[in-house]
Short mmCIF file of C-alpha atoms in Angstrom, two decimals:
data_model
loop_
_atom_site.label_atom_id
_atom_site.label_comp_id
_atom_site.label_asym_id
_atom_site.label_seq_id
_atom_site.Cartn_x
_atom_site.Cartn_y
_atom_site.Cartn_z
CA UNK A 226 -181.89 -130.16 -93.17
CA UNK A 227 -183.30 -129.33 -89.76
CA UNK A 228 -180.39 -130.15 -88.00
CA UNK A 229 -179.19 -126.91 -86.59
CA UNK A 230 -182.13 -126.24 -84.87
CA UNK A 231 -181.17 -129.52 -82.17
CA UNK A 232 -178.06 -127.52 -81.63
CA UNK A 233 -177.99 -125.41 -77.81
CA UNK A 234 -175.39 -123.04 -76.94
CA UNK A 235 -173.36 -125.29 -74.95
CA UNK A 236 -172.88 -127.78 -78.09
CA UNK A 237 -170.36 -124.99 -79.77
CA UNK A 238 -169.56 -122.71 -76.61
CA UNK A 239 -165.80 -122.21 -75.31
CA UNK A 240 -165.95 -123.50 -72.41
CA UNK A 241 -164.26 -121.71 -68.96
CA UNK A 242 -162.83 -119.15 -71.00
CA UNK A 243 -159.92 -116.72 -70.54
CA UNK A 244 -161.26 -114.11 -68.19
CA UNK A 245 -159.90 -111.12 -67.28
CA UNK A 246 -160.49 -108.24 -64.50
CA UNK A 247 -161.29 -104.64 -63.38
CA UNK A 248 -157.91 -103.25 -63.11
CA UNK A 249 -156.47 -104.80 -66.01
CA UNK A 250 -154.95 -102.20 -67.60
CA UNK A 251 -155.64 -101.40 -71.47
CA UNK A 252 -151.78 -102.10 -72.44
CA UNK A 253 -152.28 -105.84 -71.06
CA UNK A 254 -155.94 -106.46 -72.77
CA UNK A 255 -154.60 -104.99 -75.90
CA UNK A 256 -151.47 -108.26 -75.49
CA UNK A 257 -154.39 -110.58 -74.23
CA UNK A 258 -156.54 -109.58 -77.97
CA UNK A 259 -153.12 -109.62 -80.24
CA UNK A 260 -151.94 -113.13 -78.66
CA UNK A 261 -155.62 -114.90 -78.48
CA UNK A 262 -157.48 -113.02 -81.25
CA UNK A 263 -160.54 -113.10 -79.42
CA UNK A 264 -163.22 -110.47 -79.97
CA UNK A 265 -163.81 -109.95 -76.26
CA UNK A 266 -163.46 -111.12 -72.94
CA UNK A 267 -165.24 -111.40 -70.09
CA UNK A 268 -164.44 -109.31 -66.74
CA UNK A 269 -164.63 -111.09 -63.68
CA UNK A 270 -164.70 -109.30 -59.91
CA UNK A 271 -162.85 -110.47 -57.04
CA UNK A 272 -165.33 -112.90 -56.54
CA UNK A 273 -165.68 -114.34 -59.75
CA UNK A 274 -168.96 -112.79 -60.63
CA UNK A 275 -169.29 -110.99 -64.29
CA UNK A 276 -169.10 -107.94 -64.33
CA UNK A 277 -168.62 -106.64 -68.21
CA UNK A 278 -167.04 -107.75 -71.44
CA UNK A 279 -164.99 -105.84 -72.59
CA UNK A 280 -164.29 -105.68 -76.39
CA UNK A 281 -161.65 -104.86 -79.49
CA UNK A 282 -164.05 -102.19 -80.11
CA UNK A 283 -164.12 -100.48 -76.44
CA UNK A 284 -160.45 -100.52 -76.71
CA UNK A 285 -160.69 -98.91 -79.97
CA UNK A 286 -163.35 -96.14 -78.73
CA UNK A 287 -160.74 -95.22 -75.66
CA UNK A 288 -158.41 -93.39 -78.19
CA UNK A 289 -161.00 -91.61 -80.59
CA UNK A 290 -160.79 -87.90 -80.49
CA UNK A 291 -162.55 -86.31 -77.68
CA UNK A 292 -163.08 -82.60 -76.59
CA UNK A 293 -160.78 -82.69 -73.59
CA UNK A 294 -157.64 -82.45 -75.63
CA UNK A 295 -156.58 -81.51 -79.24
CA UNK A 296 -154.57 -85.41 -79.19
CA UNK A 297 -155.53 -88.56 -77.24
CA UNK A 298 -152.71 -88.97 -74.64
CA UNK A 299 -152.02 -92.58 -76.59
CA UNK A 300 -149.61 -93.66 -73.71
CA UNK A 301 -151.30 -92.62 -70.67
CA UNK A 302 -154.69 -94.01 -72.13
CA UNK A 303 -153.04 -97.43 -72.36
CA UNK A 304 -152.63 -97.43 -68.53
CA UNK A 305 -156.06 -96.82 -67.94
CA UNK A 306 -157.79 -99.97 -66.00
CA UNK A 307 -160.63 -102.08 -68.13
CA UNK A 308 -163.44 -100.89 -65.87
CA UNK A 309 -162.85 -97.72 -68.04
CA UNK A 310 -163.95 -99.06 -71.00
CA UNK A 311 -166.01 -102.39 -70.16
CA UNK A 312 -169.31 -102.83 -71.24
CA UNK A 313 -171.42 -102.92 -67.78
CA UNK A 314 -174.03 -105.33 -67.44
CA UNK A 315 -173.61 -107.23 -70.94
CA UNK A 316 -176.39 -109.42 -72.23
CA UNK A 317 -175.34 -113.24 -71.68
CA UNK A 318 -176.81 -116.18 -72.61
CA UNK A 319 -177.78 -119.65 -71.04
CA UNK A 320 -175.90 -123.26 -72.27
CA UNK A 321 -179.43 -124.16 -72.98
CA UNK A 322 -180.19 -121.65 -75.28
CA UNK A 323 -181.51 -123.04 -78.65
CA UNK A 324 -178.62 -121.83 -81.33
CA UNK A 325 -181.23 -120.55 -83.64
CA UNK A 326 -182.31 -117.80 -81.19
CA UNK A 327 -178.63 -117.09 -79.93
CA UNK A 328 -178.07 -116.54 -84.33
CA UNK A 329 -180.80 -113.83 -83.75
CA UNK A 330 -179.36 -112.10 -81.18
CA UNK A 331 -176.00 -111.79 -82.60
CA UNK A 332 -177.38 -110.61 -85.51
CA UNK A 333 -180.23 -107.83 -83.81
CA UNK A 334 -177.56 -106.69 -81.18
CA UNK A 335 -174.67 -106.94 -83.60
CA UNK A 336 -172.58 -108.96 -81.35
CA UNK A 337 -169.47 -111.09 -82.04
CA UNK A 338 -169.81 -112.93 -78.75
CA UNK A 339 -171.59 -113.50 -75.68
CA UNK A 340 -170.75 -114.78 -72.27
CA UNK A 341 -172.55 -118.20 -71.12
CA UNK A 342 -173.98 -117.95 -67.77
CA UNK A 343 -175.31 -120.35 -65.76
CA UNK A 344 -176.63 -119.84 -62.14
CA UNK A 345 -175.00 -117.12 -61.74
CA UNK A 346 -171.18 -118.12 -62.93
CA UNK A 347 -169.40 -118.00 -66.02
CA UNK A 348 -169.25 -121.18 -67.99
CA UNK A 349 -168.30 -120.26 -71.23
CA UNK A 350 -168.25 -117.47 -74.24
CA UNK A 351 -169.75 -118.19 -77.70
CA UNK A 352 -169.16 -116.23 -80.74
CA UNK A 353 -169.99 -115.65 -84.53
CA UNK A 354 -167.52 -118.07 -85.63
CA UNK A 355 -169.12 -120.86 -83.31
CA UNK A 356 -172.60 -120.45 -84.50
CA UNK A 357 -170.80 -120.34 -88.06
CA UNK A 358 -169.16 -123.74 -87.29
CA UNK A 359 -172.57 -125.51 -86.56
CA UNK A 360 -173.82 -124.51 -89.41
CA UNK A 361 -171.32 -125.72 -91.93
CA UNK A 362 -171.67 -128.71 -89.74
CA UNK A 363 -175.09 -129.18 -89.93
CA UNK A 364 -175.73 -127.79 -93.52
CA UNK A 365 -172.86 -130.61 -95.23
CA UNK A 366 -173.93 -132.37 -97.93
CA UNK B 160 -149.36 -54.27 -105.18
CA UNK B 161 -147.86 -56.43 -102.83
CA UNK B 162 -147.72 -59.82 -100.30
CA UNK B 163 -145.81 -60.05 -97.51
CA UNK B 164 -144.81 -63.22 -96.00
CA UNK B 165 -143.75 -62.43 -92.63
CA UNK B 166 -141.89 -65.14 -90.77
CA UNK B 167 -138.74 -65.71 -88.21
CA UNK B 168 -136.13 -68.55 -88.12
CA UNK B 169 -136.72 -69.00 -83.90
CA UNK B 170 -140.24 -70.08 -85.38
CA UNK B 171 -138.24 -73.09 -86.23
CA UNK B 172 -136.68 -73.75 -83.05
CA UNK B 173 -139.79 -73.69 -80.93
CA UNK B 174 -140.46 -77.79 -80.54
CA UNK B 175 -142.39 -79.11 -78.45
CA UNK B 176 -140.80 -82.45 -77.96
CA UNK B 177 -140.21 -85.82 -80.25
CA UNK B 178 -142.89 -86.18 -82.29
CA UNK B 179 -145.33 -83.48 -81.41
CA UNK B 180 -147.69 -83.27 -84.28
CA UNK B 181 -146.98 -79.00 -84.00
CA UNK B 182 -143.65 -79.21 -85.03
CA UNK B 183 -140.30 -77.32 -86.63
CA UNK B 184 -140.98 -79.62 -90.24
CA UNK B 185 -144.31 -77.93 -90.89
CA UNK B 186 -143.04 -74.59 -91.45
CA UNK B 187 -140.23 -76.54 -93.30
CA UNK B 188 -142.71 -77.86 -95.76
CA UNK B 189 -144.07 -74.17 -95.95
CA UNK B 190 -141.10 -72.59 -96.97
CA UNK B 191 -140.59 -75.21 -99.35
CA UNK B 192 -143.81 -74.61 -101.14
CA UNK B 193 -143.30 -70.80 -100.78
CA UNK B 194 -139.90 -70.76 -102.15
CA UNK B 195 -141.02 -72.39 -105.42
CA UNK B 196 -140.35 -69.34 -108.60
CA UNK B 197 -144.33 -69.13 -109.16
CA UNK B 198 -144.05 -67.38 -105.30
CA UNK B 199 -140.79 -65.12 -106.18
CA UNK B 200 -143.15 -61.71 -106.00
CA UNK B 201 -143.71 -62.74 -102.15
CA UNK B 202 -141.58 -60.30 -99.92
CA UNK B 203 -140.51 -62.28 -97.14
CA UNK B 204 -139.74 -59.75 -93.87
CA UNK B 205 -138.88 -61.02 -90.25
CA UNK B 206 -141.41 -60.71 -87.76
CA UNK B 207 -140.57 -58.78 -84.91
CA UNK B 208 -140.90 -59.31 -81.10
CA UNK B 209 -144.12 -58.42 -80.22
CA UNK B 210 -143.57 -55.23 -77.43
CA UNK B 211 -145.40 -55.67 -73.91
CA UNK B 212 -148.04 -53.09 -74.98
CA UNK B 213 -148.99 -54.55 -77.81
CA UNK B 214 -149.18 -57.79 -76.01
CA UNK B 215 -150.77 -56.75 -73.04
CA UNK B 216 -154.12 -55.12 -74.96
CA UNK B 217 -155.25 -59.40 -74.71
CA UNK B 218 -152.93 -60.61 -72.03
CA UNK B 219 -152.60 -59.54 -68.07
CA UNK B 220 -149.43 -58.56 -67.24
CA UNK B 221 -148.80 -61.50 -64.63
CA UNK B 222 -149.76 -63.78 -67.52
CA UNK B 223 -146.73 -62.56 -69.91
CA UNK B 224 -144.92 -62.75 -66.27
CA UNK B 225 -145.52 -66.26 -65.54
CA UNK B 226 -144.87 -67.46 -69.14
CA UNK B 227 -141.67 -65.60 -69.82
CA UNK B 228 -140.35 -67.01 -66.45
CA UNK B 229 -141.59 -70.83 -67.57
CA UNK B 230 -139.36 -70.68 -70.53
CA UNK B 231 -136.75 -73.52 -69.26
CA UNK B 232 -132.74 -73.14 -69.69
CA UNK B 233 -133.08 -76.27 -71.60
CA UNK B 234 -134.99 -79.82 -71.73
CA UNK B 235 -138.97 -78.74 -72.04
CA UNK B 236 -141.45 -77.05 -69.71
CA UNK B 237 -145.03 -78.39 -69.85
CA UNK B 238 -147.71 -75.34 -69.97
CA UNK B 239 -151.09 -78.24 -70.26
CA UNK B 240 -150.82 -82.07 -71.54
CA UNK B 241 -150.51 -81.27 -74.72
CA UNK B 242 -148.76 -77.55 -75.02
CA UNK B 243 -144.81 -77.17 -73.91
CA UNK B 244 -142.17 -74.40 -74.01
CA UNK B 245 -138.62 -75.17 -74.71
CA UNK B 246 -135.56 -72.34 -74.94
CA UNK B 247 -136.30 -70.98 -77.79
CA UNK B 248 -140.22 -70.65 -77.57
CA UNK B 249 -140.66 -67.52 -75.68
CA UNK B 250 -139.24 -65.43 -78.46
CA UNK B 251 -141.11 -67.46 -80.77
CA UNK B 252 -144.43 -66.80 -79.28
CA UNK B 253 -143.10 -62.84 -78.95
CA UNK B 254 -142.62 -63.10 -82.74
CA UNK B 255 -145.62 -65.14 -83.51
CA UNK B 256 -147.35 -62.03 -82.08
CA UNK B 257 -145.54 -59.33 -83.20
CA UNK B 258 -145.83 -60.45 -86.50
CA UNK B 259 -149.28 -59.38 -86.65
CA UNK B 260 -148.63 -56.13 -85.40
CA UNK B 261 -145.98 -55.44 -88.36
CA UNK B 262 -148.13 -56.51 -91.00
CA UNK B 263 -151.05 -54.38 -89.96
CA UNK B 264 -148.25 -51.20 -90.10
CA UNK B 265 -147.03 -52.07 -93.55
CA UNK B 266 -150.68 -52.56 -94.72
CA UNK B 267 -151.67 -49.50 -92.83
CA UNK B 268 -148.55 -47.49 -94.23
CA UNK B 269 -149.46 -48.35 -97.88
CA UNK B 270 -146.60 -51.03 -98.33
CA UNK B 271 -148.92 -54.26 -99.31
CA UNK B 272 -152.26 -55.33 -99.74
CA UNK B 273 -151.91 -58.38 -97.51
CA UNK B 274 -150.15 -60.44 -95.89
CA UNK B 275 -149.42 -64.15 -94.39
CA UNK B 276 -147.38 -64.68 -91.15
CA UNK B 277 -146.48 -68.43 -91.15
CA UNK B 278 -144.86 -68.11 -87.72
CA UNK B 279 -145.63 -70.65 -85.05
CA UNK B 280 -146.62 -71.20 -82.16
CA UNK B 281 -149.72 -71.00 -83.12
CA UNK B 282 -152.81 -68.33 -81.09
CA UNK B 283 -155.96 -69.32 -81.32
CA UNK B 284 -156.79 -70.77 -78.73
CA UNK B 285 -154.35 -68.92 -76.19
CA UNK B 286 -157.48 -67.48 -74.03
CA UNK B 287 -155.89 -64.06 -72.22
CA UNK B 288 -154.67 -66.08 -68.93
CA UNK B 289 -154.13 -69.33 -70.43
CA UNK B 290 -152.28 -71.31 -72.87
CA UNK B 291 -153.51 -74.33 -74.47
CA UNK B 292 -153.65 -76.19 -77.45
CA UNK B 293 -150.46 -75.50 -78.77
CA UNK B 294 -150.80 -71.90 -78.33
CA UNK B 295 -149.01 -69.10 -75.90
CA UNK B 296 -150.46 -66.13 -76.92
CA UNK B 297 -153.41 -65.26 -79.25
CA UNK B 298 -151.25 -63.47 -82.27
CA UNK B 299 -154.48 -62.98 -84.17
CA UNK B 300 -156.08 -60.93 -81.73
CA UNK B 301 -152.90 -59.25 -80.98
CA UNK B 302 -152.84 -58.05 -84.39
CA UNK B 303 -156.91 -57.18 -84.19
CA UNK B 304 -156.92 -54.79 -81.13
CA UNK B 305 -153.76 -53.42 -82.56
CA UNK B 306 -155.13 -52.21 -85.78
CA UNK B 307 -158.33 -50.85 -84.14
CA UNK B 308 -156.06 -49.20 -81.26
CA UNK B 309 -153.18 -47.82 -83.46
CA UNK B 310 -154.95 -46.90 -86.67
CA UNK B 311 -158.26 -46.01 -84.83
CA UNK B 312 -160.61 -47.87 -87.52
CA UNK B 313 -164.31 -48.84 -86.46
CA UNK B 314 -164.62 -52.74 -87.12
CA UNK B 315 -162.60 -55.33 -87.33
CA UNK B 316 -163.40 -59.26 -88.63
CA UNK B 317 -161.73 -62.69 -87.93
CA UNK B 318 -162.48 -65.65 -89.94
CA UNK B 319 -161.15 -68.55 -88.36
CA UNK B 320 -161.44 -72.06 -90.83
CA UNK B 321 -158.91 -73.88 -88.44
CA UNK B 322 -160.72 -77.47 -87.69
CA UNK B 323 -160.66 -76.59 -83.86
CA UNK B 324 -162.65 -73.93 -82.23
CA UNK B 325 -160.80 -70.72 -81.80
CA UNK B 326 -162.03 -70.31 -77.83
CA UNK B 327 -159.02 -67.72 -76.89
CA UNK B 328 -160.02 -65.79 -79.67
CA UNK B 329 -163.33 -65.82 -78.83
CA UNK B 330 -163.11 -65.31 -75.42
CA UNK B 331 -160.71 -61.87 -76.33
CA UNK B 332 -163.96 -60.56 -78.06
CA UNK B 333 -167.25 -61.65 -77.25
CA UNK B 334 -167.85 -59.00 -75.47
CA UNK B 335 -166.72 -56.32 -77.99
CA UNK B 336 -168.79 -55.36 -81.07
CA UNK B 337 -166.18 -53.47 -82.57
CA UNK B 338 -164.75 -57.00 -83.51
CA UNK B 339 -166.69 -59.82 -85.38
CA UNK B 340 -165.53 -63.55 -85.14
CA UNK B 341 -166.65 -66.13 -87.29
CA UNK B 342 -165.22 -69.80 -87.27
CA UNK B 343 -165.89 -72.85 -89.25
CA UNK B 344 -165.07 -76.14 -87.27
CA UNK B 345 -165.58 -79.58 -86.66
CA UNK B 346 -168.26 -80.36 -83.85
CA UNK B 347 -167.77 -81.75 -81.32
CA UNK B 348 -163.93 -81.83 -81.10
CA UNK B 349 -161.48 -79.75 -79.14
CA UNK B 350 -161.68 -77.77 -76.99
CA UNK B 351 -165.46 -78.28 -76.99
CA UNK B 352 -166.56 -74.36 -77.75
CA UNK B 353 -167.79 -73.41 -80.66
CA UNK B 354 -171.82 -73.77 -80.59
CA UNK B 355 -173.89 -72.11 -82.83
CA UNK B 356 -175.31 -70.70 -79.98
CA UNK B 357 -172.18 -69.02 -78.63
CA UNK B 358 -173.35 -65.18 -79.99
CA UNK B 359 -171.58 -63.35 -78.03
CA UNK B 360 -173.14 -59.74 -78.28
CA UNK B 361 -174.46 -60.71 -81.72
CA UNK B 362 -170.91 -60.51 -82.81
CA UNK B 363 -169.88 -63.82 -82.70
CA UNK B 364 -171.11 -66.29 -85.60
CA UNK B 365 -170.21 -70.35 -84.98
CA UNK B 366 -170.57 -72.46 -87.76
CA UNK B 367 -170.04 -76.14 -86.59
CA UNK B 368 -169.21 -78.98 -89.00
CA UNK B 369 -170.42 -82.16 -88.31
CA UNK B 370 -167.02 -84.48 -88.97
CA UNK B 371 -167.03 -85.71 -92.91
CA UNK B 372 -167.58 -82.78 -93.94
CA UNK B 373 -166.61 -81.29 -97.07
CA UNK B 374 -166.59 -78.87 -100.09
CA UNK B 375 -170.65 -79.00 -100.18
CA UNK B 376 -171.13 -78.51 -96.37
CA UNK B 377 -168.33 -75.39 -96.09
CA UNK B 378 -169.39 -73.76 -99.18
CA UNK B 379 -172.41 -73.99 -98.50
CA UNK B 380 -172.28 -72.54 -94.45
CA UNK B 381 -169.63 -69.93 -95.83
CA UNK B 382 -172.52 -68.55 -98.14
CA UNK B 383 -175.53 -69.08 -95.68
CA UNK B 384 -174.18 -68.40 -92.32
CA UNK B 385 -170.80 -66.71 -92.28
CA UNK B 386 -170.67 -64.28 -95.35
CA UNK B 387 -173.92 -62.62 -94.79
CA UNK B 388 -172.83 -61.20 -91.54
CA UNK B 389 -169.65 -60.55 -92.23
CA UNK B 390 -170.89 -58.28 -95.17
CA UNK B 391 -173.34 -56.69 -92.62
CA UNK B 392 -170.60 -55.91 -90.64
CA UNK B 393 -168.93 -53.81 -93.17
CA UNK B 394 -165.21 -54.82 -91.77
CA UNK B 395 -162.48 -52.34 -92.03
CA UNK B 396 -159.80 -54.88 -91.94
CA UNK B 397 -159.91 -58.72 -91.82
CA UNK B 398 -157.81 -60.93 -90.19
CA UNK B 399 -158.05 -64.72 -90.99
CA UNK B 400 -157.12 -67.77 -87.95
CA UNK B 401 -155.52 -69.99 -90.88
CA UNK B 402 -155.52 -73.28 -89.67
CA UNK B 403 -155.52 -76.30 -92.82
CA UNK B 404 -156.30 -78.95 -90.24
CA UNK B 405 -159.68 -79.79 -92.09
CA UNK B 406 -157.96 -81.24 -94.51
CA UNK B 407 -158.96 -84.19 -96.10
CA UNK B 408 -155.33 -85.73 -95.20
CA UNK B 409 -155.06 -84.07 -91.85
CA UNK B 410 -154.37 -86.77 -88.65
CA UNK B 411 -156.19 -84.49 -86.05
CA UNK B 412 -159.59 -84.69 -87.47
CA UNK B 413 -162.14 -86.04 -89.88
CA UNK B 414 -163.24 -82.88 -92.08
CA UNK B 415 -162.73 -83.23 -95.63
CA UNK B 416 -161.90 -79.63 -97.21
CA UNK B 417 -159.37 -80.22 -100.68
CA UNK B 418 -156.62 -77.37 -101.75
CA UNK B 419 -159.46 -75.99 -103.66
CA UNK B 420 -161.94 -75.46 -100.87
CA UNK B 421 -159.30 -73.16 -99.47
CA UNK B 422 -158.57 -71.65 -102.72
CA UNK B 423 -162.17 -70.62 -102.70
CA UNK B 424 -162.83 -69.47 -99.56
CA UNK B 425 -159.89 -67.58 -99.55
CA UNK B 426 -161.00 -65.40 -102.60
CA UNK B 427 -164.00 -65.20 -101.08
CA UNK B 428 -162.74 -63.64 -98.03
CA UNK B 429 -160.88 -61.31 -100.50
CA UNK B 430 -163.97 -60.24 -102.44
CA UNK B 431 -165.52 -58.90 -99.20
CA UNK B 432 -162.04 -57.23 -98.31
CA UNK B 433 -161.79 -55.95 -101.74
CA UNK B 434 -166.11 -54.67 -101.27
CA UNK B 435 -164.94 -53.10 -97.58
CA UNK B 436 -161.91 -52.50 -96.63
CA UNK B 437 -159.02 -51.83 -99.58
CA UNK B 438 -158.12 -55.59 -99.48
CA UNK B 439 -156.27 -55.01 -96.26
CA UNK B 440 -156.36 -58.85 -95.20
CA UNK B 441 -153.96 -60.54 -92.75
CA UNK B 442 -153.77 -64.15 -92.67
CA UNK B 443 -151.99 -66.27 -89.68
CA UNK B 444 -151.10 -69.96 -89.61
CA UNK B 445 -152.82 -71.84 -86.91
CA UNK B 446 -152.96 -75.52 -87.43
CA UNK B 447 -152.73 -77.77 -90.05
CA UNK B 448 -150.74 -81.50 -89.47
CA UNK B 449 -150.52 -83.32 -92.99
CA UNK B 450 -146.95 -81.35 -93.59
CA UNK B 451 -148.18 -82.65 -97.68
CA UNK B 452 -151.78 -81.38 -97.37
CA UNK B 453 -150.05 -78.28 -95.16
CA UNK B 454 -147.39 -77.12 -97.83
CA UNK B 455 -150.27 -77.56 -100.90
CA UNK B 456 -153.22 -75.93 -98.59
CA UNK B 457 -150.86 -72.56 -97.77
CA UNK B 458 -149.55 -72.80 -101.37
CA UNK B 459 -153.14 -72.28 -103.37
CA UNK B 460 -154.07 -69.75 -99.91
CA UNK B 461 -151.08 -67.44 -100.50
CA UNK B 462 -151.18 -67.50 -104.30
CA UNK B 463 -154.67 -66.15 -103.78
CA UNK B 464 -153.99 -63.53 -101.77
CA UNK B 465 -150.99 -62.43 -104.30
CA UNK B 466 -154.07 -62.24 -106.89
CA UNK B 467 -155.96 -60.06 -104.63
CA UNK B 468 -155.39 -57.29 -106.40
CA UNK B 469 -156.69 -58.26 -109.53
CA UNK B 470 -159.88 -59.02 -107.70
CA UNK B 471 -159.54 -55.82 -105.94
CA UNK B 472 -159.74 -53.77 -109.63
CA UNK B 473 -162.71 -56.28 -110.59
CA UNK B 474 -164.25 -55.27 -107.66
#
């Protein structure tokens, strides 16, 4: 009954997950999303630090209809780098986060995933369909 | 009395490159609506070059220089990302202008009530030393400063219901109150003009539409914020920027105007002309990218204006 609450991020995180960087250019994250089907990824710098996520939905906003032109220049938008269109400074989450709080903040922030940090490096992602997971797997009859 | 349908087959040979959403097919899907029996009273003319003088009342001389010598041999010649010439264009855009001029001197001579040039490229937003947005030169106000200059009337009104702002237009004659411009849009969108704010010397009147807008919203504006005005200005001759690019169905956009919304605020536009100024009304095709929602939008809009008159005896 009670069992989902024992559950901490790192139970149902992806660990070292696909990362991407900077200057990936919008053409190559859009390959990365259709062959993975992951909601987002994290951007890492030179140095491995996070710097952004960046998501199906930045990609998306990139091409919406903007005053500077009467069409989106589809082609030369796709060659713009991910630091474009990354979310700066995302909100991550520790492996020892209780699962019942990271369910709130997915649901408050409206958030399909969230990068796991831990001092300071990437260790993993976790997203709707993990927290999902544990709770079929905690809920079974 | 009488519609003309002015119009030129170079119109059909300006393109703008593979898949340009302004293209050759739209005025395709016009004449195909047009040429349907129910439009047989329509009397189709060609639209004539526009001459340098009638040209150069909106645009500097070096301006028709530099864009008659950009006209390329062949292949295409960008004029901004999203606005080209190829061959044929430069006597297109002379047409597209000078089509305005002939139907204010048939009007003006007593030959028709109205008329509709479906010529492209299209004007509005052709500012007097720039092209952009698909357009060379601004036909509309071509037309406008031609009828005041030529026929030596007092006032003359634009209505402009093309989804995008009509800058060029408004840039031509913000600073003249012998013209009124009023323009319905989406807000914010391109080219970014268009705030209700913009007043010009009282004699320009911005309506922007937030996007999903629809029958309620432009009905509603037409009768709170754009008629009034326009009546107070007691127009001698109307022109209208007819763009059907906030259609419901249009790719460019995300108003939601039906066939019928035009219908109506075409006879509306008529009822004032009928009120003012004879009926004399001049309608040009701006934009419009759904060649479907196109051909049915222009349909209902020039059947209306071929029942002007019978508004024009009510009136």
């Amino acid at each position: 009954m009670y069992e989902f609450l024992k559950y901490t991020v790192k139970d149902v995180m992806t660990p070292s997950p696909l990362t991407t960087t900077p200057d990936t250019l919008l053409r190559e994250l859009e390959k990365i999303f259709e062959t993975h089907d992951f909601n987002g990824i994290p951007v890492l710098n030179h140095e491995g630090r996070l710097v952004g996520m960046v998501t199906k939905y930045d990609l998306l906003k990139a091409f919406i209809f903007t005053p500077d032109s009467p069409i989106p220049r589809y082609g030369l938008i796709m060659d713009r780098p991910a630091s474009s269109v990354m979310s700066l400074d995302p909100v991550t989450v520790t492996p020892d986060m209780p699962l019942s709080r990271l369910l709130q903040e997915l649901v408050e922030l409206q958030t399909k995933s969230f990068p796991v940090v831990e001092n300071g490096r990437l260790v993993g992602i976790i997203s709707r369909e993990d927290v999902l997971k544990a709770l079929r797997r905690t809920t079974e009859a | 009395m009488t519609t003309l349908l002015y119009n030129h087959p170079v119109c059909m040979e300006h393109d703008m490159g593979y898949g340009h959403p302004e293209c050759p097919d739209r005025l395709v899907a016009i004449y195909g609506a047009l040429k349907q029996p129910a439009f047989a009273a329509l009397q189709w003319r060609d639209a004539p070059a526009a001459t340098p003088e009638q040209l150069i009342r909106v645009h500097p001389q070096r301006y028709l220089d530099r864009i008659m010598a950009a006209v390329p041999k062949d292949g295409l010649r960008a004029l901004d990302g999203d606005t080209a010439l190829c061959p044929s264009s430069g006597e297109a855009a002379l047409r597209a202008a000078g089509a305005t001029c002939a139907a204010v001197d048939a009007i003006m001579a007593g030959e028709a009530d109205n008329a509709f040039c479906a010529v492209r490229p299209p004007g509005h937003h052709a500012e007097p030393g720039r092209a952009m947005g698909f357009c060379v030169f601004n036909n509309v106000a071509v037309g406008a400063i031609h009828a005041r200059k030529v026929y030596g009337l007092d006032r003359v009104a634009i209505i402009d219901f093309d989804v995008h702002h009509g800058n060029g237009t408004q840039a031509v004659f913000e600073h003249q109150p012998e013209y009124m411009y009023l323009s319905s849009h989406q807000w914010p969108l391109y080219p970014g003009t268009g705030r209700s704010s913009e007043r010009g010397v009282g004699n320009i009147v911005n309506l922007p539409l937030s996007p999903y807008s629809g029958s309620e919203e432009i009905r509603n504006g037409w009768a709170t914020l754009l008629a009034p005005p326009l009546r107070a200005f007691r127009p001698d001759f109307i022109f209208i920027s007819a763009g059907f690019d906030a259609h419901r169905l249009d790719p460019l956009a995300q108003l939601n105007f039906t066939e019928d919304d035009y219908a109506w605020l075409t006879r509306e536009i008529l009822d004032i002309a009928a009120e003012f100024c004879k009926g004399r009304v001049i309608s040009t095709l701006e934009g419009g990218y759904s060649l479907s929602a196109l051909a049915a939008s222009v349909a209902v809009h020039v059947r209306a204006l071929m029942e002007a008159p019978a508004l024009a005896q009510i009136a």
